[in-house]
Coordinates of C-alpha atoms and ligand atoms in Angstrom, one line a residue:
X209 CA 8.6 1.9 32.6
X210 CA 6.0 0.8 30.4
X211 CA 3.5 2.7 32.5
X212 CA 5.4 6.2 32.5
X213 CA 5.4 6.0 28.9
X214 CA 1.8 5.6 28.9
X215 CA 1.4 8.0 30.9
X216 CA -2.3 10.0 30.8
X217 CA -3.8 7.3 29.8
X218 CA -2.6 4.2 31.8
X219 CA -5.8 3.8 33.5
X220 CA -7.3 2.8 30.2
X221 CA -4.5 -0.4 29.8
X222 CA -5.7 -4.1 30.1
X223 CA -2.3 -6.0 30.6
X224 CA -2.0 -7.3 27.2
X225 CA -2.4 -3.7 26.0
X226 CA 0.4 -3.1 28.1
X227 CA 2.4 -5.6 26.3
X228 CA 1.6 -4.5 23.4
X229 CA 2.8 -1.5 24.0
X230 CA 5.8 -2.9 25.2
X231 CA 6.6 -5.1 21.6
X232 CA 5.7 -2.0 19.6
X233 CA 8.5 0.2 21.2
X234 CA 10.9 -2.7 21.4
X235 CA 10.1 -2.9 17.6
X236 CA 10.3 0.9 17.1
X237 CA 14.1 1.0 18.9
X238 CA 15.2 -2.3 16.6
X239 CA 13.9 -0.7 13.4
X240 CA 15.9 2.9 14.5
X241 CA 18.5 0.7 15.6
X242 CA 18.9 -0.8 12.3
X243 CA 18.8 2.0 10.1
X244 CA 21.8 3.2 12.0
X245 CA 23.7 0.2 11.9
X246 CA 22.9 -1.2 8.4
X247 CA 20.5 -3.6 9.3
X248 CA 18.8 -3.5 6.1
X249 CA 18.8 -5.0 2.9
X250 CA 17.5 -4.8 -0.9
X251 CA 16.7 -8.0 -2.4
X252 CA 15.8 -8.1 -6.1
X253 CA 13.1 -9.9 -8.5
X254 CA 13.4 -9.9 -12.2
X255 CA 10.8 -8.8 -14.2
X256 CA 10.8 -10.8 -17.3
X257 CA 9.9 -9.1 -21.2
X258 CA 7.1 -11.7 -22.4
X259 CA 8.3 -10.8 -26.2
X260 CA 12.1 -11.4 -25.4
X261 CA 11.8 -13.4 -22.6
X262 CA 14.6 -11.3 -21.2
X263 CA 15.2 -9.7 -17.9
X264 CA 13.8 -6.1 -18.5
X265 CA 14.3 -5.0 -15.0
X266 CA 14.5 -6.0 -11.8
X267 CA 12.0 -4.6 -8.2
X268 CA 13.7 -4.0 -5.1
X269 CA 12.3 -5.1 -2.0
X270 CA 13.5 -4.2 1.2
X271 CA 14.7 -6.9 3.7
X272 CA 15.6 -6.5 7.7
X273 CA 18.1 -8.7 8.8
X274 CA 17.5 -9.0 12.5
X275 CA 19.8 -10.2 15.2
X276 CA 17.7 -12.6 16.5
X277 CA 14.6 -13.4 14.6
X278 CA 16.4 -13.1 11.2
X279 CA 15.4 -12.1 7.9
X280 CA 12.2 -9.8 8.3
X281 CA 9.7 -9.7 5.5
X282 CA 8.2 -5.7 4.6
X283 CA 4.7 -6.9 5.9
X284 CA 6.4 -7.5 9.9
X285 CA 7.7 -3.9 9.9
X286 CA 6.4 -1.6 7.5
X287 CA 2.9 -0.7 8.7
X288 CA 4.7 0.7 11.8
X289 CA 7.4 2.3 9.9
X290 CA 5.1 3.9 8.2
X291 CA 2.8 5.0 11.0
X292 CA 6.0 6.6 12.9
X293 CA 7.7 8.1 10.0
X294 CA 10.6 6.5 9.8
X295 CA 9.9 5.1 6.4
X296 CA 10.9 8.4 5.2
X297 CA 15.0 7.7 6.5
X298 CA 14.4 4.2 5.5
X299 CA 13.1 5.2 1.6
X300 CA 15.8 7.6 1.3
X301 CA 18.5 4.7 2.0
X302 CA 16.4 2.1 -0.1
X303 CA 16.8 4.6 -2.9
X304 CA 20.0 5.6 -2.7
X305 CA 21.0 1.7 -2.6
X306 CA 18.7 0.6 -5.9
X307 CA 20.2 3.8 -7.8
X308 CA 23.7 2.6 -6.6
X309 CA 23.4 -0.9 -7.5
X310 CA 21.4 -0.4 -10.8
X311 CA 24.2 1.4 -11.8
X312 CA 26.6 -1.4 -11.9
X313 CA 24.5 -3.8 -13.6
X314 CA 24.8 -4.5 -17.8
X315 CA 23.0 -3.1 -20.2
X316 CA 19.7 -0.7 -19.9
X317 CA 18.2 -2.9 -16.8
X318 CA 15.3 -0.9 -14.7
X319 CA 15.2 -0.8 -11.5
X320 CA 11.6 -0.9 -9.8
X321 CA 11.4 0.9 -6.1
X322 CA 8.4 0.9 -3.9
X323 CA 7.1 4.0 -2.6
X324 CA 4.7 4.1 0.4
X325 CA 1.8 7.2 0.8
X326 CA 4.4 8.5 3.8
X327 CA 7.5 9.1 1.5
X328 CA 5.1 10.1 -1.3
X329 CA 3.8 12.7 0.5
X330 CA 7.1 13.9 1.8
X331 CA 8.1 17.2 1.1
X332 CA 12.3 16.1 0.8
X333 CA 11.2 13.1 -1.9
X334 CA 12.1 15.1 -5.6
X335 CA 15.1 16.2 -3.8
X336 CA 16.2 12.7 -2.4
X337 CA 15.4 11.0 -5.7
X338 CA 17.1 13.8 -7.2
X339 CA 20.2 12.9 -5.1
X340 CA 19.9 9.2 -5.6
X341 CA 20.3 9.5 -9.1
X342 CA 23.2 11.9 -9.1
X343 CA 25.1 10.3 -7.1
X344 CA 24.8 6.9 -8.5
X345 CA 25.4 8.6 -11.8
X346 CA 21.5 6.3 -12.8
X347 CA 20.1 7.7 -16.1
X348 CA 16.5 8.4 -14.9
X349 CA 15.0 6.5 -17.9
X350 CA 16.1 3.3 -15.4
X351 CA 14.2 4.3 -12.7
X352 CA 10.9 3.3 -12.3
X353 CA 8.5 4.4 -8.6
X354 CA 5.9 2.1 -8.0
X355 CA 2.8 3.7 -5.9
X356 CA -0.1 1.8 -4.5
X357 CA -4.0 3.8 -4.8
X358 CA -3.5 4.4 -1.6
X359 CA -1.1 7.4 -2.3
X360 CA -3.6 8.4 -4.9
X361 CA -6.2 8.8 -2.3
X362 CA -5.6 12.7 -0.9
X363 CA -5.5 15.4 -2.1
X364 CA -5.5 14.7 -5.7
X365 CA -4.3 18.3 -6.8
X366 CA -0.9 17.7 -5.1
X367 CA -0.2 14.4 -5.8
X368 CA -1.1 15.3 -10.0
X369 CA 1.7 18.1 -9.6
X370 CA 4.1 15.7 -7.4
X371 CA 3.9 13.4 -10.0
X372 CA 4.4 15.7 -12.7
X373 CA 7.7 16.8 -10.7
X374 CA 8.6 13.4 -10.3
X375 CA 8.3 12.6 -14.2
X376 CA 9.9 15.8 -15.4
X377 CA 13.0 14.4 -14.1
X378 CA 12.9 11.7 -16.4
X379 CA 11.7 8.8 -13.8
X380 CA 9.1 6.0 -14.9
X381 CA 5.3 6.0 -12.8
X382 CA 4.4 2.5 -12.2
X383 CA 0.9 2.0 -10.7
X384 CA 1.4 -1.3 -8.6
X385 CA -1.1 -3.5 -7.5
X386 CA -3.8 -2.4 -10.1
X387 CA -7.2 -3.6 -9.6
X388 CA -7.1 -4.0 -6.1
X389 CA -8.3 -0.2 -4.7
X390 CA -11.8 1.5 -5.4
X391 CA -11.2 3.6 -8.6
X392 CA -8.6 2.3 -10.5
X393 CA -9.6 3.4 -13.4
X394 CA -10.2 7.1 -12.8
X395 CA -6.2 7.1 -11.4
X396 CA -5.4 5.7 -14.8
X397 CA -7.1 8.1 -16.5
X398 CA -6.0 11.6 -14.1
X399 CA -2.5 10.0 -13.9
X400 CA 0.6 9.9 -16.2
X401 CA 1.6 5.9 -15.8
X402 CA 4.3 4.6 -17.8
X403 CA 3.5 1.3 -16.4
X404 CA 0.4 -0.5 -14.8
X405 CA 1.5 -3.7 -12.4
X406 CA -1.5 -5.9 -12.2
X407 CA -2.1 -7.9 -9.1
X408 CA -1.1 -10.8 -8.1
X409 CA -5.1 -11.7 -6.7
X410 CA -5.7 -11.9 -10.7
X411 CA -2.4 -13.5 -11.7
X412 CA -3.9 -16.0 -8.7
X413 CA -7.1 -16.7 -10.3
X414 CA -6.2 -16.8 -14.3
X415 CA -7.1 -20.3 -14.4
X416 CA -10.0 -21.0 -11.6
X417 CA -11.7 -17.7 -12.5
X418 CA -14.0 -16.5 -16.0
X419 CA -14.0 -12.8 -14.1
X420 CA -10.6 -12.6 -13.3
X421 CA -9.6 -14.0 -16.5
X422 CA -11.5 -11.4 -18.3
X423 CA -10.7 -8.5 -16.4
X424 CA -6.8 -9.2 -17.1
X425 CA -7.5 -9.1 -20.6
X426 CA -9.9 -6.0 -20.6
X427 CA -6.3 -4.1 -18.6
X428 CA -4.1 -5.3 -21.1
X429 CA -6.1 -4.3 -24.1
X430 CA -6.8 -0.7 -22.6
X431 CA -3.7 -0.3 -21.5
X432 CA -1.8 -0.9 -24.7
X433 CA -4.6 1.2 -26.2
X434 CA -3.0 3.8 -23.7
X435 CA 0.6 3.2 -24.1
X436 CA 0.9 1.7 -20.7
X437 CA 2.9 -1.0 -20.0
X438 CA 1.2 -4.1 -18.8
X439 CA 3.4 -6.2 -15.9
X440 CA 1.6 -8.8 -13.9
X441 CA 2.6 -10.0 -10.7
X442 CA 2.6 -13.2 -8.2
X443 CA 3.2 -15.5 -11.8
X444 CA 3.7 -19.3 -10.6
X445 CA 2.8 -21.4 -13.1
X446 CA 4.0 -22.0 -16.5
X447 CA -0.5 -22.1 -17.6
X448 CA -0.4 -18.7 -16.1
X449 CA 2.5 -17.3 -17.9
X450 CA 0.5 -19.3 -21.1
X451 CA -2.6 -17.5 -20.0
X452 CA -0.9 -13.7 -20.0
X453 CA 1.1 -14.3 -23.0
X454 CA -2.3 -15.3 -24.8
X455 CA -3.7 -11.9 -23.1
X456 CA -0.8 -9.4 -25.0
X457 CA 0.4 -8.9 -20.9
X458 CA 4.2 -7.2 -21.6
X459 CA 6.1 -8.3 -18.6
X460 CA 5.4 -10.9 -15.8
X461 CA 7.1 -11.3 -12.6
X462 CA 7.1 -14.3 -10.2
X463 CA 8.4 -17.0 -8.3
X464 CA 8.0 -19.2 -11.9
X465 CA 11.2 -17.0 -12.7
X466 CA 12.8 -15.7 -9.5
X467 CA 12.3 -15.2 -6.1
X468 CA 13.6 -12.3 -5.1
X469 CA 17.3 -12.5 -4.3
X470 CA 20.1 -10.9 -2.9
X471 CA 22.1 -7.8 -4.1
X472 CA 25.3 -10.3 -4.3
X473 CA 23.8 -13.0 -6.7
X474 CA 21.8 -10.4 -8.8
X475 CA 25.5 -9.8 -11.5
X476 CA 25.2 -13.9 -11.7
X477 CA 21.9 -14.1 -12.7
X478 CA 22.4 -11.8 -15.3
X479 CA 25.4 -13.9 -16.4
X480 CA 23.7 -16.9 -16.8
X481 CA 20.9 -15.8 -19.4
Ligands
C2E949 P1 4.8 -5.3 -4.0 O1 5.5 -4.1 -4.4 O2 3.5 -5.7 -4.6 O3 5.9 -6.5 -4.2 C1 5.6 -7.8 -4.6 C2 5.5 -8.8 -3.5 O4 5.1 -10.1 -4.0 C3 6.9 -9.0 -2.8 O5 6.6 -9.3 -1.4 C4 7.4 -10.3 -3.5 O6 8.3 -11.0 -2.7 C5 6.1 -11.1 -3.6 N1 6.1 -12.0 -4.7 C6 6.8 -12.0 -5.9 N2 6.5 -13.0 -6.7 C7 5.7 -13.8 -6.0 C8 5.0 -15.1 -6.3 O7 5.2 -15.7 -7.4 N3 4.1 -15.5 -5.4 C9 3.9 -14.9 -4.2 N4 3.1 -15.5 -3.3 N5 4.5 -13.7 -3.9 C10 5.4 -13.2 -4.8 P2 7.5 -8.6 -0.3 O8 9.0 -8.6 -0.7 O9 7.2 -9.3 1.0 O10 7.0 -7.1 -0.2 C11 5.7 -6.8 0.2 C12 5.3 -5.4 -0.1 O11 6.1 -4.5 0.8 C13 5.6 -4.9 -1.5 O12 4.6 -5.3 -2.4 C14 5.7 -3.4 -1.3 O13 4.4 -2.9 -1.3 C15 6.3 -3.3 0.1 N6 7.7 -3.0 0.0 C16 8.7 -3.9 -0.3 N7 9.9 -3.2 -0.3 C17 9.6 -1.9 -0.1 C18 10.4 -0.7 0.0 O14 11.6 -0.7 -0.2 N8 9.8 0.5 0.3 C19 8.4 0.5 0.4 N9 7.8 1.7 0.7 N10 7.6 -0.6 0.3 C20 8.2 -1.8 0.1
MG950 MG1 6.0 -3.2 -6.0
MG951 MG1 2.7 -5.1 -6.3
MG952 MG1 1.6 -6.0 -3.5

């Protein structure tokens, strides 16, 4: 089997090519299977005000719950996702589910969703985020789409106008991962961000590191110059949070607070504070 469906090129295969092969389409069927069967899952992670030190949001982050091998983290499954296109489906229910259950939490919470260069470029998305909000009945302002560089990257033109789109109907642009792609800067300056998320390889360093240290506080200043919303990821330790509070940082997000949880204990968190 594995050979006919390699056919045309099977006299290129070494056996472990071949098996391979083999896990990527056994991968490919269980991801496809999944989708169909509600397989997946949105787990959530606070994002804590530094001022209030108050919930001011929460990120959804997708999780696979496989039959056998369990709970399945994005990195095991995306890339392929992704490469095949079925992030596209998979976005549109990840959407759809964040809207719906944003909608049924207290007060003005955000909710954060991931977007990958696949569902960016998508021609359906302003329709299917469109939908999402209707139907959960979300006022935009809540809804926040993070995008790596990496969407930012093509075609520069379209992605301007997308965005444009994508703002018009009321949505927050979160840049995620800042600092970690070739020309930050230049995106924050061609782009309309409501909100910059700085990585967690800085977040990481704060303490060990003069450069990272001072780069943190170089984004924060510029980016309250700008307006933008400062958010730093990956925060463990209480000298970190110390560190970003020092730096004027507006949110922080990180195992310190919360891991992210699931949908079901997300009401009692927001109980207890
Ligand atoms: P991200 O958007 O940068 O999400 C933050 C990641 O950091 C999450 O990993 C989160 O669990 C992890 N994290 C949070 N706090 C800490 C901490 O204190 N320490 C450490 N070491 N890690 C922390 P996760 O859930 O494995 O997701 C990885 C990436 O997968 C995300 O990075 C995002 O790019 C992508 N992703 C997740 N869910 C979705 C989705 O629904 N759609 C799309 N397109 N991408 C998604
Ligand atoms: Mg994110
Ligand atoms: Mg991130
Ligand atoms: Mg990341």
């Amino acid at each position: 089997r594995a050979k006919a469906e390699g056919r045309g090129c099977w006299r290129f295969f070494e056996p472990d090519m071949d098996a391979r092969m083999q896990r990527r389409r056994t991968l490919e069927l269980d991801l496809r299977r999944a989708l169909l069967t509600g397989g997946f899952e949105l787990f959530y992670q606070p994002v804590i005000d530094l001022a209030s030190r108050r919930i001011s949001g929460l990120e959804a982050l997708l999780r696979w719950q496989h039959p056998e091998r369990g709970l399945v983290l994005p990195a095991a499954f995306m890339p392929l996702a992704e490469e095949i296109g079925l992030i596209v489906p998979i976005g549109e229910w990840v959407l759809a589910r964040a809207c719906a259950d944003a909608a049924g939490w207290p007060g003005r919470l955000r909710v954060a969703v991931n977007l990958s260069p696949t569902q960016f470029a998508h021609r359906g998305l302003v329709d299917v985020i469109a939908a999402a909000l209707d139907r959960s009945g979300l006022d935009p302002a809540r809804l926040e789409l993070e995008i790596t560089e990496a969407v930012m990257l093509h075609d520069t033109g379209a992605t301007l106008a997308r965005l444009h789109r994508l703002k018009s109907l009321g949505v927050r642009i979160v840049m995620d991962d800042f600092g970690t792609g070739t020309s930050s800067l230049s995106y924050l300056r061609r782009f309309p961000f409501d909100k910059v998320k700085i990585d967690r390889s800085f977040t990481r360093e704060l303490e060990q590191s003069r450069q990272s240290h001072a780069i943190v506080r170089a984004v924060t200043d510029m980016c309250s110059a700008l307006s933008v919303v400062t958010t730093a990821e990956g925060v463990e330790t209480e000298a970190q949070l110390q560190t970003l509070c020092e730096d004027g940082c507006g949110e922080a997000q990180g195992n310190l607070f919360s891991h992210p949880l699931p949908a079901a204990e997300i009401m009692g968190l927001l109980a207890r504070q």
